[in-house]
């Protein structure tokens, strides 16, 4: 979708220009078009402020114009027709120039419009756009980085706690007060350096773990949401029979209630899993677990209710010729 949007903008760059509003997407220029056209790159009522030369104020106006790109999409070309160019140097205010033209072309760098030719890896995909297999590979890579960070933090901690082989300070160094102060300052600086290194490794581990949780949440979500369609079968069938005996309001209430329950469980589980409060699989499958329990209960309840058959309700399906003469009560009601 990102690539398609950029391709559309390359084909029709006027999509970024809103009629009646100045566009400053291109560095050094402020462009105003009073009218654009949906099926072409034509413009009408154009005013351009050129700030590329700080010592000179340049204003370009045109009645009509057309916008396009060079074949490599690195330059934006504006062909202007029937307009004027106004120039005024800031250090020479008495020198004012006004030029009229029938056709004028301005070539601008297209970097501000993001029209640079992009490689395959220019647009990074988010966790929702990646496949489960790719995210599992990323999780393995992040876990290896965390393992390396833990090893570095542990070695730094052991060195900070002086559990590494101790190297004594020479006696002649400790004799003088100045040397002793320098040794103490050096030791304190070394301790602070070790502390900063340990804090950095801990921050790296926490950041990687947060990313791992987000990837695992999306992996489980890719399977939990499709599985929810099966869970809702066990809920929808019993609720359909129960709601059939009531009004539309009863059916709507049941549907909205179960939808809100599933939505709240899914969103709440995702947030808790992203923060590391609960495991990712529990956060994504919690809604399915809750609804599965309700669905199984309702399905069993529906099965038990259907075992009790109301035989009197079946008499309308029996032909009249097959009914016995004794199938009428004294009060005129037929029985099967």
PDB file of C-alpha atoms in Angstrom, residues 89-316:
ATOM      1  CA  UNK A  89      17.198  42.148  -3.650  1.00  0.00           C
ATOM      2  CA  UNK A  90      17.161  42.718   0.084  1.00  0.00           C
ATOM      3  CA  UNK A  91      20.418  44.729   0.050  1.00  0.00           C
ATOM      4  CA  UNK A  92      19.280  46.809  -2.943  1.00  0.00           C
ATOM      5  CA  UNK A  93      15.611  47.685  -2.385  1.00  0.00           C
ATOM      6  CA  UNK A  94      15.717  50.325  -5.127  1.00  0.00           C
ATOM      7  CA  UNK A  95      16.405  47.654  -7.774  1.00  0.00           C
ATOM      8  CA  UNK A  96      13.041  46.057  -8.432  1.00  0.00           C
ATOM      9  CA  UNK A  97      12.472  43.905 -11.516  1.00  0.00           C
ATOM     10  CA  UNK A  98       9.247  42.694 -13.066  1.00  0.00           C
ATOM     11  CA  UNK A  99       9.269  40.415 -16.111  1.00  0.00           C
ATOM     12  CA  UNK A 100       6.373  39.135 -18.126  1.00  0.00           C
ATOM     13  CA  UNK A 101       6.552  35.808 -19.899  1.00  0.00           C
ATOM     14  CA  UNK A 102       4.454  33.499 -22.020  1.00  0.00           C
ATOM     15  CA  UNK A 103       6.240  30.314 -20.982  1.00  0.00           C
ATOM     16  CA  UNK A 104       8.538  29.720 -18.040  1.00  0.00           C
ATOM     17  CA  UNK A 105       9.949  26.527 -16.543  1.00  0.00           C
ATOM     18  CA  UNK A 106      11.043  25.971 -12.918  1.00  0.00           C
ATOM     19  CA  UNK A 107      13.006  22.854 -11.942  1.00  0.00           C
ATOM     20  CA  UNK A 108      12.904  21.898  -8.259  1.00  0.00           C
ATOM     21  CA  UNK A 109      14.436  19.135  -6.192  1.00  0.00           C
ATOM     22  CA  UNK A 110      11.768  16.531  -5.415  1.00  0.00           C
ATOM     23  CA  UNK A 111      13.239  15.356  -2.102  1.00  0.00           C
ATOM     24  CA  UNK A 112      10.570  17.089  -0.061  1.00  0.00           C
ATOM     25  CA  UNK A 113       7.868  15.154  -1.901  1.00  0.00           C
ATOM     26  CA  UNK A 114       9.541  11.787  -1.226  1.00  0.00           C
ATOM     27  CA  UNK A 115       9.762  11.100  -4.938  1.00  0.00           C
ATOM     28  CA  UNK A 116      13.286   9.675  -4.788  1.00  0.00           C
ATOM     29  CA  UNK A 117      13.615   6.331  -6.505  1.00  0.00           C
ATOM     30  CA  UNK A 118      13.309   3.780  -3.731  1.00  0.00           C
ATOM     31  CA  UNK A 119      15.011   0.438  -3.331  1.00  0.00           C
ATOM     32  CA  UNK A 120      13.413  -2.782  -2.189  1.00  0.00           C
ATOM     33  CA  UNK A 121      14.161  -2.158   1.483  1.00  0.00           C
ATOM     34  CA  UNK A 122      13.182   1.509   1.604  1.00  0.00           C
ATOM     35  CA  UNK A 123       9.746   0.939   3.101  1.00  0.00           C
ATOM     36  CA  UNK A 124       9.947  -1.044   6.319  1.00  0.00           C
ATOM     37  CA  UNK A 125       6.977  -3.158   7.250  1.00  0.00           C
ATOM     38  CA  UNK A 126       5.348  -2.979  10.653  1.00  0.00           C
ATOM     39  CA  UNK A 127       4.553  -5.972  12.814  1.00  0.00           C
ATOM     40  CA  UNK A 128       1.026  -6.190  11.389  1.00  0.00           C
ATOM     41  CA  UNK A 129       2.400  -6.317   7.836  1.00  0.00           C
ATOM     42  CA  UNK A 130       4.932  -9.092   8.464  1.00  0.00           C
ATOM     43  CA  UNK A 131       4.255 -12.814   8.250  1.00  0.00           C
ATOM     44  CA  UNK A 132       4.476 -15.046  11.303  1.00  0.00           C
ATOM     45  CA  UNK A 133       7.580 -16.777   9.957  1.00  0.00           C
ATOM     46  CA  UNK A 134       9.448 -13.505   9.453  1.00  0.00           C
ATOM     47  CA  UNK A 135       8.490 -12.293  12.924  1.00  0.00           C
ATOM     48  CA  UNK A 136       9.707 -15.543  14.476  1.00  0.00           C
ATOM     49  CA  UNK A 137      13.076 -14.941  12.825  1.00  0.00           C
ATOM     50  CA  UNK A 138      13.167 -11.417  14.232  1.00  0.00           C
ATOM     51  CA  UNK A 139      12.273 -12.728  17.684  1.00  0.00           C
ATOM     52  CA  UNK A 140      15.169 -15.208  17.535  1.00  0.00           C
ATOM     53  CA  UNK A 141      17.557 -12.418  16.535  1.00  0.00           C
ATOM     54  CA  UNK A 142      16.387 -10.176  19.379  1.00  0.00           C
ATOM     55  CA  UNK A 143      16.703 -13.011  21.883  1.00  0.00           C
ATOM     56  CA  UNK A 144      20.301 -13.558  20.767  1.00  0.00           C
ATOM     57  CA  UNK A 145      20.989  -9.856  21.272  1.00  0.00           C
ATOM     58  CA  UNK A 146      19.472 -10.066  24.751  1.00  0.00           C
ATOM     59  CA  UNK A 147      21.627 -13.063  25.544  1.00  0.00           C
ATOM     60  CA  UNK A 148      24.740 -11.140  24.511  1.00  0.00           C
ATOM     61  CA  UNK A 149      23.634  -8.116  26.544  1.00  0.00           C
ATOM     62  CA  UNK A 150      23.066 -10.277  29.639  1.00  0.00           C
ATOM     63  CA  UNK A 151      26.545 -11.758  29.274  1.00  0.00           C
ATOM     64  CA  UNK A 152      28.109  -8.301  29.061  1.00  0.00           C
ATOM     65  CA  UNK A 153      26.088  -7.029  32.012  1.00  0.00           C
ATOM     66  CA  UNK A 154      27.041 -10.064  34.099  1.00  0.00           C
ATOM     67  CA  UNK A 155      30.745  -9.719  33.309  1.00  0.00           C
ATOM     68  CA  UNK A 156      30.590  -5.999  34.115  1.00  0.00           C
ATOM     69  CA  UNK A 157      28.823  -6.760  37.398  1.00  0.00           C
ATOM     70  CA  UNK A 158      31.432  -9.324  38.409  1.00  0.00           C
ATOM     71  CA  UNK A 159      34.195  -6.875  37.613  1.00  0.00           C
ATOM     72  CA  UNK A 160      32.378  -4.137  39.518  1.00  0.00           C
ATOM     73  CA  UNK A 161      31.984  -6.394  42.562  1.00  0.00           C
ATOM     74  CA  UNK A 162      35.703  -7.167  42.428  1.00  0.00           C
ATOM     75  CA  UNK A 163      35.153 -10.856  41.797  1.00  0.00           C
ATOM     76  CA  UNK A 164      37.674 -10.823  38.993  1.00  0.00           C
ATOM     77  CA  UNK A 165      41.372 -11.460  39.765  1.00  0.00           C
ATOM     78  CA  UNK A 166      42.530  -8.534  41.925  1.00  0.00           C
ATOM     79  CA  UNK A 167      45.486  -6.449  40.791  1.00  0.00           C
ATOM     80  CA  UNK A 168      47.039  -4.729  43.844  1.00  0.00           C
ATOM     81  CA  UNK A 169      48.088  -1.104  43.691  1.00  0.00           C
ATOM     82  CA  UNK A 170      51.871  -0.683  44.078  1.00  0.00           C
ATOM     83  CA  UNK A 171      52.919   0.379  47.561  1.00  0.00           C
ATOM     84  CA  UNK A 172      54.873   3.388  46.353  1.00  0.00           C
ATOM     85  CA  UNK A 173      51.706   4.736  44.741  1.00  0.00           C
ATOM     86  CA  UNK A 174      49.787   4.613  48.020  1.00  0.00           C
ATOM     87  CA  UNK A 175      52.486   6.441  50.004  1.00  0.00           C
ATOM     88  CA  UNK A 176      51.772   9.880  48.661  1.00  0.00           C
ATOM     89  CA  UNK A 177      48.489  11.689  49.392  1.00  0.00           C
ATOM     90  CA  UNK A 178      48.186  12.953  45.820  1.00  0.00           C
ATOM     91  CA  UNK A 179      48.750   9.507  44.361  1.00  0.00           C
ATOM     92  CA  UNK A 180      46.204   8.048  46.752  1.00  0.00           C
ATOM     93  CA  UNK A 181      43.589  10.643  45.681  1.00  0.00           C
ATOM     94  CA  UNK A 182      44.258   9.940  42.041  1.00  0.00           C
ATOM     95  CA  UNK A 183      43.855   6.213  42.639  1.00  0.00           C
ATOM     96  CA  UNK A 184      40.539   6.777  44.432  1.00  0.00           C
ATOM     97  CA  UNK A 185      39.260   9.073  41.654  1.00  0.00           C
ATOM     98  CA  UNK A 186      40.325   6.543  39.042  1.00  0.00           C
ATOM     99  CA  UNK A 187      38.512   3.765  40.909  1.00  0.00           C
ATOM    100  CA  UNK A 188      35.353   5.880  41.221  1.00  0.00           C
ATOM    101  CA  UNK A 189      35.436   6.735  37.530  1.00  0.00           C
ATOM    102  CA  UNK A 190      35.889   3.071  36.709  1.00  0.00           C
ATOM    103  CA  UNK A 191      32.908   2.179  38.906  1.00  0.00           C
ATOM    104  CA  UNK A 192      30.742   4.826  37.287  1.00  0.00           C
ATOM    105  CA  UNK A 193      31.773   3.587  33.859  1.00  0.00           C
ATOM    106  CA  UNK A 194      30.813   0.043  34.803  1.00  0.00           C
ATOM    107  CA  UNK A 195      27.506   1.269  36.188  1.00  0.00           C
ATOM    108  CA  UNK A 196      26.675   3.140  32.982  1.00  0.00           C
ATOM    109  CA  UNK A 197      27.590   0.089  30.936  1.00  0.00           C
ATOM    110  CA  UNK A 198      25.336  -2.136  33.053  1.00  0.00           C
ATOM    111  CA  UNK A 199      22.462   0.375  32.824  1.00  0.00           C
ATOM    112  CA  UNK A 200      22.877   0.538  29.063  1.00  0.00           C
ATOM    113  CA  UNK A 201      22.733  -3.261  28.748  1.00  0.00           C
ATOM    114  CA  UNK A 202      19.627  -3.373  30.937  1.00  0.00           C
ATOM    115  CA  UNK A 203      17.932  -0.703  28.812  1.00  0.00           C
ATOM    116  CA  UNK A 204      18.850  -2.667  25.683  1.00  0.00           C
ATOM    117  CA  UNK A 205      17.386  -5.851  27.138  1.00  0.00           C
ATOM    118  CA  UNK A 206      14.153  -4.110  28.166  1.00  0.00           C
ATOM    119  CA  UNK A 207      13.776  -2.453  24.750  1.00  0.00           C
ATOM    120  CA  UNK A 208      14.393  -5.723  22.905  1.00  0.00           C
ATOM    121  CA  UNK A 209      12.006  -7.581  25.190  1.00  0.00           C
ATOM    122  CA  UNK A 210       9.268  -5.033  24.508  1.00  0.00           C
ATOM    123  CA  UNK A 211       9.762  -5.527  20.777  1.00  0.00           C
ATOM    124  CA  UNK A 212       9.733  -9.304  21.258  1.00  0.00           C
ATOM    125  CA  UNK A 213       6.421  -9.066  23.125  1.00  0.00           C
ATOM    126  CA  UNK A 214       4.922  -6.974  20.316  1.00  0.00           C
ATOM    127  CA  UNK A 215       6.013  -9.492  17.689  1.00  0.00           C
ATOM    128  CA  UNK A 216       4.729 -12.451  19.705  1.00  0.00           C
ATOM    129  CA  UNK A 217       1.408 -10.678  20.237  1.00  0.00           C
ATOM    130  CA  UNK A 218       1.004 -10.204  16.480  1.00  0.00           C
ATOM    131  CA  UNK A 219       1.999 -13.818  15.815  1.00  0.00           C
ATOM    132  CA  UNK A 220      -0.669 -15.145  18.185  1.00  0.00           C
ATOM    133  CA  UNK A 221      -3.180 -12.611  16.880  1.00  0.00           C
ATOM    134  CA  UNK A 222      -2.832 -13.977  13.345  1.00  0.00           C
ATOM    135  CA  UNK A 223      -4.160 -17.319  14.624  1.00  0.00           C
ATOM    136  CA  UNK A 224      -6.411 -16.178  17.477  1.00  0.00           C
ATOM    137  CA  UNK A 225      -8.699 -13.985  15.360  1.00  0.00           C
ATOM    138  CA  UNK A 226      -9.415 -16.686  12.718  1.00  0.00           C
ATOM    139  CA  UNK A 227     -10.037 -19.186  15.519  1.00  0.00           C
ATOM    140  CA  UNK A 228     -12.599 -16.772  16.964  1.00  0.00           C
ATOM    141  CA  UNK A 229     -14.868 -17.432  13.969  1.00  0.00           C
ATOM    142  CA  UNK A 230     -15.142 -21.064  15.099  1.00  0.00           C
ATOM    143  CA  UNK A 231     -15.762 -19.997  18.689  1.00  0.00           C
ATOM    144  CA  UNK A 232     -18.599 -17.712  17.617  1.00  0.00           C
ATOM    145  CA  UNK A 233     -20.306 -20.639  15.901  1.00  0.00           C
ATOM    146  CA  UNK A 234     -20.838 -22.281  19.293  1.00  0.00           C
ATOM    147  CA  UNK A 235     -22.177 -18.980  20.611  1.00  0.00           C
ATOM    148  CA  UNK A 236     -24.223 -17.888  17.618  1.00  0.00           C
ATOM    149  CA  UNK A 237     -26.286 -21.069  17.235  1.00  0.00           C
ATOM    150  CA  UNK A 238     -27.586 -21.183  20.844  1.00  0.00           C
ATOM    151  CA  UNK A 239     -28.119 -17.428  20.929  1.00  0.00           C
ATOM    152  CA  UNK A 240     -30.043 -17.653  17.678  1.00  0.00           C
ATOM    153  CA  UNK A 241     -32.488 -20.105  19.218  1.00  0.00           C
ATOM    154  CA  UNK A 242     -32.773 -18.119  22.439  1.00  0.00           C
ATOM    155  CA  UNK A 243     -33.226 -14.763  20.720  1.00  0.00           C
ATOM    156  CA  UNK A 244     -35.841 -16.218  18.353  1.00  0.00           C
ATOM    157  CA  UNK A 245     -38.280 -16.353  21.248  1.00  0.00           C
ATOM    158  CA  UNK A 246     -37.765 -12.666  22.010  1.00  0.00           C
ATOM    159  CA  UNK A 247     -37.840  -9.391  20.132  1.00  0.00           C
ATOM    160  CA  UNK A 248     -35.243  -7.712  17.945  1.00  0.00           C
ATOM    161  CA  UNK A 249     -33.999  -5.802  20.962  1.00  0.00           C
ATOM    162  CA  UNK A 250     -33.169  -9.044  22.761  1.00  0.00           C
ATOM    163  CA  UNK A 251     -31.138 -10.333  19.788  1.00  0.00           C
ATOM    164  CA  UNK A 252     -29.336  -7.006  19.381  1.00  0.00           C
ATOM    165  CA  UNK A 253     -28.508  -6.910  23.082  1.00  0.00           C
ATOM    166  CA  UNK A 254     -27.047 -10.412  23.015  1.00  0.00           C
ATOM    167  CA  UNK A 255     -24.994  -9.666  19.896  1.00  0.00           C
ATOM    168  CA  UNK A 256     -23.670  -6.344  21.168  1.00  0.00           C
ATOM    169  CA  UNK A 257     -22.869  -7.797  24.578  1.00  0.00           C
ATOM    170  CA  UNK A 258     -20.773 -10.670  23.238  1.00  0.00           C
ATOM    171  CA  UNK A 259     -19.079  -8.388  20.730  1.00  0.00           C
ATOM    172  CA  UNK A 260     -18.088  -5.919  23.457  1.00  0.00           C
ATOM    173  CA  UNK A 261     -16.881  -8.787  25.645  1.00  0.00           C
ATOM    174  CA  UNK A 262     -14.676 -10.150  22.859  1.00  0.00           C
ATOM    175  CA  UNK A 263     -13.399  -6.710  21.848  1.00  0.00           C
ATOM    176  CA  UNK A 264     -12.571  -5.672  25.415  1.00  0.00           C
ATOM    177  CA  UNK A 265     -10.788  -8.969  26.100  1.00  0.00           C
ATOM    178  CA  UNK A 266      -8.810  -8.765  22.854  1.00  0.00           C
ATOM    179  CA  UNK A 267      -7.736  -5.133  23.237  1.00  0.00           C
ATOM    180  CA  UNK A 268      -7.072  -5.479  26.968  1.00  0.00           C
ATOM    181  CA  UNK A 269      -5.062  -8.649  26.451  1.00  0.00           C
ATOM    182  CA  UNK A 270      -2.992  -7.008  23.718  1.00  0.00           C
ATOM    183  CA  UNK A 271      -2.142  -4.000  25.898  1.00  0.00           C
ATOM    184  CA  UNK A 272      -1.232  -6.153  28.890  1.00  0.00           C
ATOM    185  CA  UNK A 273       0.915  -8.432  26.737  1.00  0.00           C
ATOM    186  CA  UNK A 274       2.735  -5.510  25.100  1.00  0.00           C
ATOM    187  CA  UNK A 275       3.623  -4.188  28.553  1.00  0.00           C
ATOM    188  CA  UNK A 276       4.851  -7.584  29.673  1.00  0.00           C
ATOM    189  CA  UNK A 277       2.245  -7.955  32.424  1.00  0.00           C
ATOM    190  CA  UNK A 278       0.928 -11.219  30.978  1.00  0.00           C
ATOM    191  CA  UNK A 279       2.334 -13.589  28.382  1.00  0.00           C
ATOM    192  CA  UNK A 280       1.533 -12.848  24.701  1.00  0.00           C
ATOM    193  CA  UNK A 281      -0.298 -16.142  24.106  1.00  0.00           C
ATOM    194  CA  UNK A 282      -2.583 -15.526  27.083  1.00  0.00           C
ATOM    195  CA  UNK A 283      -3.251 -11.951  26.026  1.00  0.00           C
ATOM    196  CA  UNK A 284      -4.370 -12.992  22.536  1.00  0.00           C
ATOM    197  CA  UNK A 285      -6.146 -16.236  23.404  1.00  0.00           C
ATOM    198  CA  UNK A 286      -7.856 -14.982  26.556  1.00  0.00           C
ATOM    199  CA  UNK A 287     -10.884 -13.724  24.629  1.00  0.00           C
ATOM    200  CA  UNK A 288     -11.221 -17.041  22.787  1.00  0.00           C
ATOM    201  CA  UNK A 289     -10.894 -18.993  26.043  1.00  0.00           C
ATOM    202  CA  UNK A 290     -13.620 -16.973  27.753  1.00  0.00           C
ATOM    203  CA  UNK A 291     -15.992 -17.190  24.797  1.00  0.00           C
ATOM    204  CA  UNK A 292     -15.216 -20.886  24.290  1.00  0.00           C
ATOM    205  CA  UNK A 293     -16.337 -21.633  27.844  1.00  0.00           C
ATOM    206  CA  UNK A 294     -19.545 -19.668  27.296  1.00  0.00           C
ATOM    207  CA  UNK A 295     -20.094 -21.270  23.893  1.00  0.00           C
ATOM    208  CA  UNK A 296     -19.641 -24.816  25.214  1.00  0.00           C
ATOM    209  CA  UNK A 297     -22.033 -24.097  28.068  1.00  0.00           C
ATOM    210  CA  UNK A 298     -24.654 -22.627  25.750  1.00  0.00           C
ATOM    211  CA  UNK A 299     -24.258 -25.491  23.269  1.00  0.00           C
ATOM    212  CA  UNK A 300     -24.719 -28.117  25.994  1.00  0.00           C
ATOM    213  CA  UNK A 301     -27.672 -26.184  27.345  1.00  0.00           C
ATOM    214  CA  UNK A 302     -29.216 -26.023  23.891  1.00  0.00           C
ATOM    215  CA  UNK A 303     -28.700 -29.784  23.406  1.00  0.00           C
ATOM    216  CA  UNK A 304     -30.441 -30.593  26.671  1.00  0.00           C
ATOM    217  CA  UNK A 305     -33.346 -28.330  25.868  1.00  0.00           C
ATOM    218  CA  UNK A 306     -33.881 -29.931  22.464  1.00  0.00           C
ATOM    219  CA  UNK A 307     -34.161 -33.412  24.041  1.00  0.00           C
ATOM    220  CA  UNK A 308     -37.468 -32.363  25.582  1.00  0.00           C
ATOM    221  CA  UNK A 309     -39.771 -32.578  22.532  1.00  0.00           C
ATOM    222  CA  UNK A 310     -43.161 -30.954  22.529  1.00  0.00           C
ATOM    223  CA  UNK A 311     -45.141 -33.666  20.682  1.00  0.00           C
ATOM    224  CA  UNK A 312     -48.317 -31.609  20.562  1.00  0.00           C
ATOM    225  CA  UNK A 313     -46.554 -29.094  18.317  1.00  0.00           C
ATOM    226  CA  UNK A 314     -45.975 -31.832  15.698  1.00  0.00           C
ATOM    227  CA  UNK A 315     -49.655 -32.621  15.044  1.00  0.00           C
ATOM    228  CA  UNK A 316     -49.864 -30.043  12.261  1.00  0.00           C
TER     229      UNK A 316
END
